[in-house]
Short mmCIF file of the C-alpha atoms (twelve columns), coordinates in Angstrom:
data_MODEL
# 
_entry.id   MODEL 
# 
loop_
_atom_site.group_PDB 
_atom_site.id 
_atom_site.type_symbol 
_atom_site.label_atom_id 
_atom_site.label_alt_id 
_atom_site.label_comp_id 
_atom_site.label_asym_id 
_atom_site.label_seq_id 
_atom_site.Cartn_x 
_atom_site.Cartn_y 
_atom_site.Cartn_z 
_atom_site.pdbx_PDB_model_num 
ATOM 1   C CA . MET A 1   -0.046 -0.011 0.079   1 
ATOM 2   C CA . PHE A 2   1.369  3.469  -0.959  1 
ATOM 3   C CA . ARG A 3   2.214  5.601  2.077   1 
ATOM 4   C CA . PRO A 4   2.774  9.341  1.193   1 
ATOM 5   C CA . LYS A 5   3.777  10.170 4.747   1 
ATOM 6   C CA . LEU A 6   6.501  7.428  4.758   1 
ATOM 7   C CA . LEU A 7   7.768  8.640  1.439   1 
ATOM 8   C CA . PHE A 8   7.902  12.332 2.627   1 
ATOM 9   C CA . THR A 9   9.805  11.340 5.635   1 
ATOM 10  C CA . SER A 10  12.366 9.265  3.645   1 
ATOM 11  C CA . LEU A 11  12.888 12.083 1.140   1 
ATOM 12  C CA . ALA A 12  13.368 14.607 3.984   1 
ATOM 13  C CA . ALA A 13  15.912 12.442 5.575   1 
ATOM 14  C CA . LEU A 14  17.815 12.107 2.281   1 
ATOM 15  C CA . ALA A 15  17.707 15.863 1.769   1 
ATOM 16  C CA . LEU A 16  19.059 16.523 5.324   1 
ATOM 17  C CA . GLY A 17  21.882 14.025 4.658   1 
ATOM 18  C CA . ALA A 18  22.780 15.782 1.362   1 
ATOM 19  C CA . CYS A 19  22.881 19.098 3.202   1 
ATOM 20  C CA . ALA A 20  24.987 17.849 6.130   1 
ATOM 21  C CA . PRO A 21  28.315 19.700 6.280   1 
ATOM 22  C CA . GLN A 22  31.302 17.627 5.187   1 
ATOM 23  C CA . ASP A 23  34.027 16.855 7.767   1 
ATOM 24  C CA . PRO A 24  36.644 19.530 7.052   1 
ATOM 25  C CA . GLN A 25  39.525 17.223 8.017   1 
ATOM 26  C CA . ALA A 26  38.306 14.471 5.647   1 
ATOM 27  C CA . VAL A 27  38.028 17.049 2.923   1 
ATOM 28  C CA . THR A 28  41.528 18.306 3.558   1 
ATOM 29  C CA . SER A 29  43.052 14.861 3.863   1 
ATOM 30  C CA . ALA A 30  41.524 13.810 0.529   1 
ATOM 31  C CA . ALA A 31  42.548 17.047 -1.116  1 
ATOM 32  C CA . ILE A 32  46.121 16.853 0.022   1 
ATOM 33  C CA . ALA A 33  46.311 13.200 -1.053  1 
ATOM 34  C CA . LYS A 34  44.764 13.870 -4.518  1 
ATOM 35  C CA . GLN A 35  46.160 17.338 -5.336  1 
ATOM 36  C CA . VAL A 36  49.551 17.356 -3.567  1 
ATOM 37  C CA . ILE A 37  50.880 13.920 -2.671  1 
ATOM 38  C CA . LEU A 38  49.753 11.870 -5.646  1 
ATOM 39  C CA . PRO A 39  51.077 14.351 -8.286  1 
ATOM 40  C CA . THR A 40  54.354 14.472 -6.493  1 
ATOM 41  C CA . TYR A 41  54.630 10.708 -6.385  1 
ATOM 42  C CA . SER A 42  53.797 10.601 -10.105 1 
ATOM 43  C CA . ARG A 43  56.592 13.067 -10.899 1 
ATOM 44  C CA . TRP A 44  59.038 10.912 -8.847  1 
ATOM 45  C CA . VAL A 45  58.045 7.913  -10.985 1 
ATOM 46  C CA . GLU A 46  58.523 9.783  -14.228 1 
ATOM 47  C CA . ALA A 47  61.941 11.070 -13.041 1 
ATOM 48  C CA . ASP A 48  63.005 7.533  -12.109 1 
ATOM 49  C CA . ARG A 49  61.794 6.106  -15.546 1 
ATOM 50  C CA . GLN A 50  63.887 8.831  -17.182 1 
ATOM 51  C CA . LEU A 51  66.843 7.810  -14.848 1 
ATOM 52  C CA . ALA A 52  66.590 4.226  -16.048 1 
ATOM 53  C CA . VAL A 53  66.612 5.326  -19.685 1 
ATOM 54  C CA . SER A 54  69.379 7.792  -19.043 1 
ATOM 55  C CA . ALA A 55  71.700 5.143  -17.457 1 
ATOM 56  C CA . LEU A 56  71.224 2.873  -20.427 1 
ATOM 57  C CA . SER A 57  71.603 5.603  -22.948 1 
ATOM 58  C CA . TYR A 58  74.824 6.892  -21.189 1 
ATOM 59  C CA . CYS A 59  76.337 3.409  -21.061 1 
ATOM 60  C CA . GLU A 60  75.542 2.807  -24.693 1 
ATOM 61  C CA . GLY A 61  77.183 6.131  -25.664 1 
ATOM 62  C CA . LYS A 62  73.941 7.843  -26.784 1 
ATOM 63  C CA . ILE A 63  74.218 10.709 -24.301 1 
ATOM 64  C CA . ASP A 64  77.189 12.415 -22.619 1 
ATOM 65  C CA . LEU A 65  78.121 12.577 -18.991 1 
ATOM 66  C CA . ALA A 66  76.694 16.078 -18.612 1 
ATOM 67  C CA . THR A 67  73.316 14.887 -19.681 1 
ATOM 68  C CA . ALA A 68  73.378 11.813 -17.453 1 
ATOM 69  C CA . ARG A 69  74.368 14.005 -14.539 1 
ATOM 70  C CA . ALA A 70  71.485 16.387 -15.291 1 
ATOM 71  C CA . ASP A 71  68.998 13.403 -15.337 1 
ATOM 72  C CA . PHE A 72  70.414 12.380 -11.939 1 
ATOM 73  C CA . GLN A 73  69.776 15.790 -10.552 1 
ATOM 74  C CA . HIS A 74  66.232 15.767 -11.781 1 
ATOM 75  C CA . ALA A 75  65.590 12.441 -10.044 1 
ATOM 76  C CA . GLN A 76  67.248 13.842 -6.838  1 
ATOM 77  C CA . LYS A 77  64.995 16.856 -6.940  1 
ATOM 78  C CA . ALA A 78  61.901 14.630 -7.376  1 
ATOM 79  C CA . TRP A 79  62.947 12.561 -4.393  1 
ATOM 80  C CA . ALA A 80  63.702 15.681 -2.240  1 
ATOM 81  C CA . GLU A 81  60.003 16.826 -3.017  1 
ATOM 82  C CA . LEU A 82  58.808 13.656 -1.511  1 
ATOM 83  C CA . GLN A 83  60.492 14.113 1.872   1 
ATOM 84  C CA . PRO A 84  57.524 16.034 3.570   1 
ATOM 85  C CA . LEU A 85  55.026 13.567 2.034   1 
ATOM 86  C CA . LEU A 86  56.440 10.289 3.464   1 
ATOM 87  C CA . VAL A 87  53.237 8.767  4.762   1 
ATOM 88  C CA . GLY A 88  52.293 5.233  3.837   1 
ATOM 89  C CA . PRO A 89  54.433 2.481  2.281   1 
ATOM 90  C CA . LEU A 90  57.429 4.643  1.521   1 
ATOM 91  C CA . ALA A 91  57.828 5.537  5.204   1 
ATOM 92  C CA . GLU A 92  57.634 1.937  6.256   1 
ATOM 93  C CA . GLY A 93  60.347 -0.675 6.535   1 
ATOM 94  C CA . ASN A 94  63.634 0.482  4.940   1 
ATOM 95  C CA . ARG A 95  62.098 1.695  1.680   1 
ATOM 96  C CA . SER A 96  63.259 5.237  1.874   1 
ATOM 97  C CA . TRP A 97  66.837 3.950  2.607   1 
ATOM 98  C CA . GLN A 98  66.573 2.060  -0.738  1 
ATOM 99  C CA . VAL A 99  66.186 5.357  -2.436  1 
ATOM 100 C CA . GLN A 100 68.832 7.392  -0.702  1 
ATOM 101 C CA . PHE A 101 71.376 6.442  1.963   1 
ATOM 102 C CA . TRP A 102 72.053 9.459  4.230   1 
ATOM 103 C CA . PRO A 103 73.613 10.130 6.592   1 
ATOM 104 C CA . ASP A 104 76.833 8.337  5.497   1 
ATOM 105 C CA . LYS A 105 79.305 9.228  8.130   1 
ATOM 106 C CA . LYS A 106 81.713 6.314  7.288   1 
ATOM 107 C CA . ASN A 107 81.598 6.548  3.464   1 
ATOM 108 C CA . LEU A 108 79.755 3.194  3.237   1 
ATOM 109 C CA . VAL A 109 78.456 4.169  -0.245  1 
ATOM 110 C CA . GLY A 110 81.902 4.457  -1.635  1 
ATOM 111 C CA . ARG A 111 83.410 1.368  0.107   1 
ATOM 112 C CA . GLN A 112 80.455 -0.924 -0.671  1 
ATOM 113 C CA . ILE A 113 80.274 0.141  -4.379  1 
ATOM 114 C CA . GLU A 114 83.977 -0.622 -4.813  1 
ATOM 115 C CA . GLN A 115 83.472 -4.093 -3.250  1 
ATOM 116 C CA . LEU A 116 80.316 -4.686 -5.321  1 
ATOM 117 C CA . VAL A 117 81.755 -3.825 -8.716  1 
ATOM 118 C CA . THR A 118 84.676 -6.284 -7.963  1 
ATOM 119 C CA . ALA A 119 82.494 -9.042 -6.592  1 
ATOM 120 C CA . GLN A 120 79.605 -8.766 -9.118  1 
ATOM 121 C CA . PRO A 121 80.927 -6.921 -12.200 1 
ATOM 122 C CA . GLN A 122 77.854 -7.756 -14.296 1 
ATOM 123 C CA . ILE A 123 75.204 -7.107 -11.595 1 
ATOM 124 C CA . ASP A 124 71.619 -6.513 -12.701 1 
ATOM 125 C CA . ALA A 125 68.473 -4.991 -10.979 1 
ATOM 126 C CA . ALA A 126 67.333 -8.399 -9.531  1 
ATOM 127 C CA . ALA A 127 70.632 -9.075 -7.920  1 
ATOM 128 C CA . LEU A 128 70.920 -5.493 -6.724  1 
ATOM 129 C CA . ALA A 129 67.598 -5.735 -4.933  1 
ATOM 130 C CA . LYS A 130 69.051 -8.450 -2.766  1 
ATOM 131 C CA . SER A 131 72.110 -6.390 -1.941  1 
ATOM 132 C CA . SER A 132 72.689 -3.721 0.838   1 
ATOM 133 C CA . VAL A 133 70.434 -0.680 0.698   1 
ATOM 134 C CA . VAL A 134 73.552 1.388  0.635   1 
ATOM 135 C CA . VAL A 135 74.259 0.512  -2.997  1 
ATOM 136 C CA . GLN A 136 70.741 0.497  -4.335  1 
ATOM 137 C CA . GLY A 137 69.779 4.141  -4.523  1 
ATOM 138 C CA . LEU A 138 70.488 7.722  -5.582  1 
ATOM 139 C CA . SER A 139 73.519 8.091  -3.316  1 
ATOM 140 C CA . ALA A 140 75.238 5.205  -5.063  1 
ATOM 141 C CA . TYR A 141 74.133 6.523  -8.580  1 
ATOM 142 C CA . GLU A 142 75.624 9.850  -7.600  1 
ATOM 143 C CA . TYR A 143 78.919 8.246  -6.482  1 
ATOM 144 C CA . ILE A 144 79.305 6.607  -9.892  1 
ATOM 145 C CA . LEU A 145 78.605 9.719  -11.982 1 
ATOM 146 C CA . PHE A 146 80.355 12.388 -9.831  1 
ATOM 147 C CA . ASP A 147 82.984 10.942 -7.467  1 
ATOM 148 C CA . ASP A 148 86.699 11.363 -8.459  1 
ATOM 149 C CA . LYS A 149 87.423 7.698  -7.661  1 
ATOM 150 C CA . SER A 150 84.852 6.284  -10.156 1 
ATOM 151 C CA . ASN A 151 85.966 8.799  -12.811 1 
ATOM 152 C CA . VAL A 152 83.622 7.560  -15.424 1 
ATOM 153 C CA . ALA A 153 84.911 10.185 -17.910 1 
ATOM 154 C CA . ASP A 154 87.549 7.497  -18.512 1 
ATOM 155 C CA . ALA A 155 86.237 4.847  -20.854 1 
ATOM 156 C CA . THR A 156 87.736 1.917  -18.898 1 
ATOM 157 C CA . GLN A 157 86.274 3.182  -15.671 1 
ATOM 158 C CA . LYS A 158 82.906 3.810  -17.431 1 
ATOM 159 C CA . ALA A 159 82.780 0.188  -18.520 1 
ATOM 160 C CA . ARG A 160 83.555 -0.909 -15.060 1 
ATOM 161 C CA . TYR A 161 80.757 0.961  -13.362 1 
ATOM 162 C CA . CYS A 162 78.112 0.891  -16.023 1 
ATOM 163 C CA . PRO A 163 76.411 -2.479 -15.181 1 
ATOM 164 C CA . LEU A 164 75.780 -1.158 -11.638 1 
ATOM 165 C CA . LEU A 165 74.691 2.225  -12.869 1 
ATOM 166 C CA . THR A 166 72.039 0.672  -15.203 1 
ATOM 167 C CA . ALA A 167 71.029 -1.752 -12.375 1 
ATOM 168 C CA . ILE A 168 70.479 1.140  -9.983  1 
ATOM 169 C CA . GLY A 169 68.413 3.031  -12.648 1 
ATOM 170 C CA . GLU A 170 66.189 0.143  -13.232 1 
ATOM 171 C CA . ARG A 171 65.887 -0.752 -9.492  1 
ATOM 172 C CA . GLN A 172 64.824 2.914  -8.786  1 
ATOM 173 C CA . LYS A 173 62.258 2.753  -11.502 1 
ATOM 174 C CA . GLN A 174 60.758 -0.481 -10.239 1 
ATOM 175 C CA . LEU A 175 60.691 0.701  -6.675  1 
ATOM 176 C CA . ALA A 176 58.898 4.036  -7.561  1 
ATOM 177 C CA . GLU A 177 56.363 2.148  -9.719  1 
ATOM 178 C CA . GLU A 178 55.629 -0.341 -6.915  1 
ATOM 179 C CA . ILE A 179 55.068 2.553  -4.418  1 
ATOM 180 C CA . LEU A 180 52.732 4.441  -6.855  1 
ATOM 181 C CA . ALA A 181 50.804 1.255  -7.633  1 
ATOM 182 C CA . SER A 182 50.377 0.638  -3.894  1 
ATOM 183 C CA . TRP A 183 49.080 4.151  -3.418  1 
ATOM 184 C CA . ASN A 184 46.510 3.698  -6.189  1 
ATOM 185 C CA . SER A 185 45.374 0.189  -5.196  1 
ATOM 186 C CA . THR A 186 41.792 -0.496 -3.926  1 
ATOM 187 C CA . ASP A 187 42.829 -0.297 -0.270  1 
ATOM 188 C CA . GLY A 188 45.956 1.906  -0.876  1 
ATOM 189 C CA . MET A 189 46.904 5.178  0.719   1 
ATOM 190 C CA . LEU A 190 44.808 7.291  -1.665  1 
ATOM 191 C CA . ALA A 191 41.659 5.463  -0.530  1 
ATOM 192 C CA . GLN A 192 42.778 5.496  3.138   1 
ATOM 193 C CA . MET A 193 43.281 9.246  3.122   1 
ATOM 194 C CA . THR A 194 39.878 9.755  1.377   1 
ATOM 195 C CA . THR A 195 37.314 7.552  3.149   1 
ATOM 196 C CA . PHE A 196 37.070 6.934  6.826   1 
ATOM 197 C CA . PRO A 197 37.256 4.824  8.931   1 
ATOM 198 C CA . ASN A 198 39.699 2.309  7.329   1 
ATOM 199 C CA . GLN A 199 42.338 -0.190 8.390   1 
ATOM 200 C CA . ARG A 200 44.928 2.562  8.819   1 
ATOM 201 C CA . TYR A 201 42.983 5.479  10.114  1 
ATOM 202 C CA . ALA A 202 40.016 5.388  12.580  1 
ATOM 203 C CA . ASP A 203 38.988 8.835  11.468  1 
ATOM 204 C CA . SER A 204 40.142 11.761 9.453   1 
ATOM 205 C CA . HIS A 205 41.871 13.451 12.443  1 
ATOM 206 C CA . GLU A 206 44.362 10.530 12.498  1 
ATOM 207 C CA . ALA A 207 45.125 11.168 8.886   1 
ATOM 208 C CA . ILE A 208 45.818 14.876 9.379   1 
ATOM 209 C CA . ALA A 209 47.949 14.051 12.431  1 
ATOM 210 C CA . ASP A 210 49.940 11.641 10.318  1 
ATOM 211 C CA . LEU A 211 50.476 14.389 7.684   1 
ATOM 212 C CA . LEU A 212 51.611 16.847 10.278  1 
ATOM 213 C CA . ARG A 213 53.987 14.415 11.791  1 
ATOM 214 C CA . ALA A 214 55.560 13.714 8.391   1 
ATOM 215 C CA . GLN A 215 55.962 17.511 7.894   1 
ATOM 216 C CA . VAL A 216 57.541 17.906 11.361  1 
ATOM 217 C CA . THR A 217 59.939 15.044 10.751  1 
ATOM 218 C CA . ALA A 218 60.848 16.353 7.261   1 
ATOM 219 C CA . LEU A 219 61.486 19.855 8.603   1 
ATOM 220 C CA . ASP A 220 63.668 18.429 11.457  1 
ATOM 221 C CA . THR A 221 65.543 16.363 8.823   1 
ATOM 222 C CA . LEU A 222 66.183 19.529 6.808   1 
ATOM 223 C CA . LYS A 223 67.793 21.168 9.784   1 
ATOM 224 C CA . LYS A 224 70.034 18.081 10.293  1 
ATOM 225 C CA . LYS A 225 70.974 18.040 6.638   1 
ATOM 226 C CA . LEU A 226 72.169 21.636 6.891   1 
ATOM 227 C CA . GLY A 227 73.421 21.579 10.476  1 
ATOM 228 C CA . THR A 228 75.571 18.398 10.133  1 
ATOM 229 C CA . PRO A 229 77.879 19.799 7.348   1 
ATOM 230 C CA . MET A 230 77.887 23.123 9.095   1 
ATOM 231 C CA . GLY A 231 79.399 21.477 12.109  1 
ATOM 232 C CA . ARG A 232 76.721 22.144 14.633  1 
ATOM 233 C CA . GLN A 233 77.326 18.692 16.195  1 
ATOM 234 C CA . THR A 234 81.092 18.952 15.847  1 
ATOM 235 C CA . LYS A 235 81.949 22.149 17.784  1 
ATOM 236 C CA . GLY A 236 81.563 24.348 14.747  1 
ATOM 237 C CA . ILE A 237 84.078 22.377 12.558  1 
ATOM 238 C CA . PRO A 238 82.567 22.114 9.035   1 
ATOM 239 C CA . GLN A 239 81.850 18.605 7.681   1 
ATOM 240 C CA . PRO A 240 81.194 19.179 3.961   1 
ATOM 241 C CA . PHE A 241 81.396 15.485 3.203   1 
ATOM 242 C CA . GLN A 242 78.477 14.799 5.606   1 
ATOM 243 C CA . ALA A 243 76.068 16.843 3.409   1 
ATOM 244 C CA . ASP A 244 73.241 15.341 1.565   1 
ATOM 245 C CA . ALA A 245 74.180 14.918 -2.125  1 
ATOM 246 C CA . TRP A 246 77.502 16.659 -1.674  1 
ATOM 247 C CA . ARG A 247 79.165 14.960 -4.573  1 
ATOM 248 C CA . SER A 248 76.792 16.533 -7.100  1 
ATOM 249 C CA . GLN A 249 76.633 19.797 -5.214  1 
ATOM 250 C CA . SER A 250 72.836 19.277 -5.007  1 
ATOM 251 C CA . SER A 251 72.558 19.871 -1.277  1 
ATOM 252 C CA . LEU A 252 70.956 23.292 -1.066  1 
ATOM 253 C CA . PRO A 253 68.721 22.762 -4.222  1 
ATOM 254 C CA . SER A 254 67.417 19.507 -2.664  1 
ATOM 255 C CA . MET A 255 66.712 21.253 0.706   1 
ATOM 256 C CA . ARG A 256 64.849 23.973 -1.128  1 
ATOM 257 C CA . ALA A 257 62.818 21.439 -3.079  1 
ATOM 258 C CA . SER A 258 61.818 19.738 0.142   1 
ATOM 259 C CA . LEU A 259 60.960 23.039 1.859   1 
ATOM 260 C CA . ALA A 260 58.824 24.075 -1.073  1 
ATOM 261 C CA . ALA A 261 56.936 20.680 -1.016  1 
ATOM 262 C CA . ALA A 262 56.312 21.174 2.764   1 
ATOM 263 C CA . GLN A 263 54.879 24.555 1.984   1 
ATOM 264 C CA . THR A 264 52.484 23.035 -0.594  1 
ATOM 265 C CA . VAL A 265 51.088 20.640 2.077   1 
ATOM 266 C CA . TRP A 266 50.646 23.720 4.372   1 
ATOM 267 C CA . ALA A 267 48.973 25.899 1.782   1 
ATOM 268 C CA . GLY A 268 47.321 23.105 -0.260  1 
ATOM 269 C CA . VAL A 269 45.630 23.636 -3.631  1 
ATOM 270 C CA . ASP A 270 42.560 26.056 -3.445  1 
ATOM 271 C CA . ASN A 271 43.429 26.517 0.254   1 
ATOM 272 C CA . LYS A 272 42.747 22.873 0.972   1 
ATOM 273 C CA . GLY A 273 45.972 22.324 2.954   1 
ATOM 274 C CA . LEU A 274 46.645 22.247 6.662   1 
ATOM 275 C CA . ARG A 275 46.214 26.027 6.707   1 
ATOM 276 C CA . GLY A 276 42.649 25.797 5.693   1 
ATOM 277 C CA . LEU A 277 41.830 23.831 8.915   1 
ATOM 278 C CA . LEU A 278 42.783 26.683 11.171  1 
ATOM 279 C CA . PRO A 279 39.703 28.637 12.460  1 
ATOM 280 C CA . ALA A 280 39.374 32.304 11.769  1 
ATOM 281 C CA . ASP A 281 40.690 33.325 15.145  1 
ATOM 282 C CA . GLN A 282 44.009 31.596 14.257  1 
ATOM 283 C CA . LYS A 283 44.721 33.921 11.271  1 
ATOM 284 C CA . PRO A 284 47.765 35.420 13.127  1 
ATOM 285 C CA . LEU A 285 49.293 31.972 13.334  1 
ATOM 286 C CA . ALA A 286 48.534 31.247 9.706   1 
ATOM 287 C CA . ASP A 287 50.136 34.536 8.771   1 
ATOM 288 C CA . LYS A 288 53.142 33.747 10.885  1 
ATOM 289 C CA . ILE A 289 53.678 30.320 9.226   1 
ATOM 290 C CA . ASP A 290 53.158 31.920 5.701   1 
ATOM 291 C CA . ALA A 291 55.846 34.484 6.531   1 
ATOM 292 C CA . ALA A 292 58.218 31.895 7.921   1 
ATOM 293 C CA . TYR A 293 58.020 29.816 4.711   1 
ATOM 294 C CA . ALA A 294 58.449 32.900 2.560   1 
ATOM 295 C CA . ALA A 295 61.499 34.071 4.590   1 
ATOM 296 C CA . ALA A 296 63.196 30.692 4.368   1 
ATOM 297 C CA . LEU A 297 62.610 30.179 0.650   1 
ATOM 298 C CA . LYS A 298 63.878 33.705 -0.021  1 
ATOM 299 C CA . LEU A 299 67.100 32.930 1.743   1 
ATOM 300 C CA . PHE A 300 67.590 29.775 -0.231  1 
ATOM 301 C CA . ASP A 301 66.924 31.711 -3.493  1 
ATOM 302 C CA . SER A 302 69.442 34.414 -2.500  1 
ATOM 303 C CA . THR A 303 72.354 31.949 -2.285  1 
ATOM 304 C CA . PRO A 304 73.746 30.981 -5.770  1 
ATOM 305 C CA . ARG A 305 76.756 29.365 -4.413  1 
ATOM 306 C CA . THR A 306 77.073 25.721 -3.416  1 
ATOM 307 C CA . LEU A 307 77.059 24.443 0.092   1 
ATOM 308 C CA . THR A 308 80.745 23.565 -0.030  1 
ATOM 309 C CA . GLU A 309 81.649 27.028 -1.334  1 
ATOM 310 C CA . MET A 310 79.659 28.704 1.398   1 
ATOM 311 C CA . LEU A 311 81.268 26.688 4.101   1 
ATOM 312 C CA . GLY A 312 84.610 28.064 2.972   1 
ATOM 313 C CA . ASP A 313 84.327 31.590 4.192   1 
ATOM 314 C CA . ASP A 314 82.717 33.608 6.988   1 
ATOM 315 C CA . ALA A 315 80.102 35.365 4.781   1 
ATOM 316 C CA . GLY A 316 78.966 32.022 3.483   1 
ATOM 317 C CA . ARG A 317 78.781 30.452 6.917   1 
ATOM 318 C CA . GLN A 318 76.697 33.380 8.131   1 
ATOM 319 C CA . GLN A 319 74.250 32.878 5.207   1 
ATOM 320 C CA . LEU A 320 74.061 29.185 6.109   1 
ATOM 321 C CA . ASN A 321 73.330 30.165 9.757   1 
ATOM 322 C CA . ASP A 322 70.538 32.419 8.601   1 
ATOM 323 C CA . ILE A 323 69.058 29.642 6.550   1 
ATOM 324 C CA . TYR A 324 69.274 27.257 9.509   1 
ATOM 325 C CA . ASP A 325 67.497 29.682 11.712  1 
ATOM 326 C CA . SER A 326 64.722 30.164 9.137   1 
ATOM 327 C CA . LEU A 327 64.261 26.387 8.898   1 
ATOM 328 C CA . ASN A 328 64.176 26.153 12.675  1 
ATOM 329 C CA . ALA A 329 61.396 28.853 12.731  1 
ATOM 330 C CA . VAL A 330 59.287 26.848 10.278  1 
ATOM 331 C CA . HIS A 331 59.952 23.624 12.210  1 
ATOM 332 C CA . ARG A 332 59.121 25.049 15.615  1 
ATOM 333 C CA . LEU A 333 55.922 26.636 14.384  1 
ATOM 334 C CA . HIS A 334 54.644 23.258 13.023  1 
ATOM 335 C CA . GLU A 335 55.876 21.279 16.030  1 
ATOM 336 C CA . GLY A 336 54.396 23.699 18.563  1 
ATOM 337 C CA . GLU A 337 51.656 26.190 17.718  1 
ATOM 338 C CA . LEU A 338 50.188 24.425 14.651  1 
ATOM 339 C CA . ALA A 339 50.081 21.090 16.302  1 
ATOM 340 C CA . LYS A 340 48.287 22.693 19.404  1 
ATOM 341 C CA . ALA A 341 45.870 24.587 17.165  1 
ATOM 342 C CA . LEU A 342 44.928 21.480 15.300  1 
ATOM 343 C CA . GLY A 343 44.659 19.448 18.472  1 
ATOM 344 C CA . ILE A 344 47.348 17.028 17.487  1 
ATOM 345 C CA . GLN A 345 49.592 15.176 19.882  1 
ATOM 346 C CA . LEU A 346 52.811 14.560 17.901  1 
ATOM 347 C CA . GLY A 347 54.697 12.234 20.137  1 
ATOM 348 C CA . PHE A 348 58.036 11.015 18.815  1 
ATOM 349 C CA . ASN A 349 59.222 11.691 15.268  1 
ATOM 350 C CA . ALA A 350 61.269 9.434  13.039  1 
ATOM 351 C CA . ASN A 351 64.394 11.282 13.854  1 
ATOM 352 C CA . ASP A 352 64.251 10.954 17.632  1 
ATOM 353 C CA . GLY A 353 67.210 9.107  18.826  1 
ATOM 354 C CA . ASP A 354 69.420 10.223 15.891  1 
# 
């Protein structure tokens, strides 16, 4: 029997459901995943695909050393942009170590590469995947193309290192593709940051907390990547060989790329970043964080010299101190005031104990 009253009640309930406000943290989590993180992972995959092609082309004599080095620096930048976005599978296990081995206080990269090219002169990607993480990633690739000892400008040396170079290129491509496929899978990170609850996050607040923890850890790591070569842990004695990507002189550009990526998570696309979650009465804090990012990026952009060059004189060291202080300001704002404003307990970060 037709019941108009029941139908009206059902339609009214549907209408109310459609008008119900969306959870802002769920909207922000989904927006950051779709508009910031996923495109950055996709660029990383494309850069590593190009790296694999580049290694093969260089070893076949189709491109020169300068082009091969430029392709490495492109991949290094793509990886640096991922640092503030390390949530999910790439942050688990030792996967990030498989991409880049840092810090390397005992030159394990150089020592283990020399052992490997002697022990397995015709190594391929499958065998490399079973080797130490030290020789699988960008740090090893950089050593081959840039270190004086490898000296691949010499034809004999090039032939010696090329099997490993092409294996690393292929290994990095495979790893990046695996991670991206995992993100896009049915129950992958993209789904887990979009629909709640799920097996990773009980609610959207947990996802936002995870994002902020990744930001805080990345900003803390940036301070370490600059502070270590500056000698902040060695009584002011510079340690240029402790810098990230020092062989290719990519240290400062990599740091800037990481900072810019962190700013994108903060600002979001169409204001759907962490910034958009702050209530109106927190505008002074939002403005303070905006200004801190702008100041830090401006300092990076005003330093055309390499990190090694800047460590060599007083003026350069003062500039590096200014950059460090600016990074510290961004880090402290995220770790303290932003976490408090968003109601997030950070706990320990991945660098605690380093």
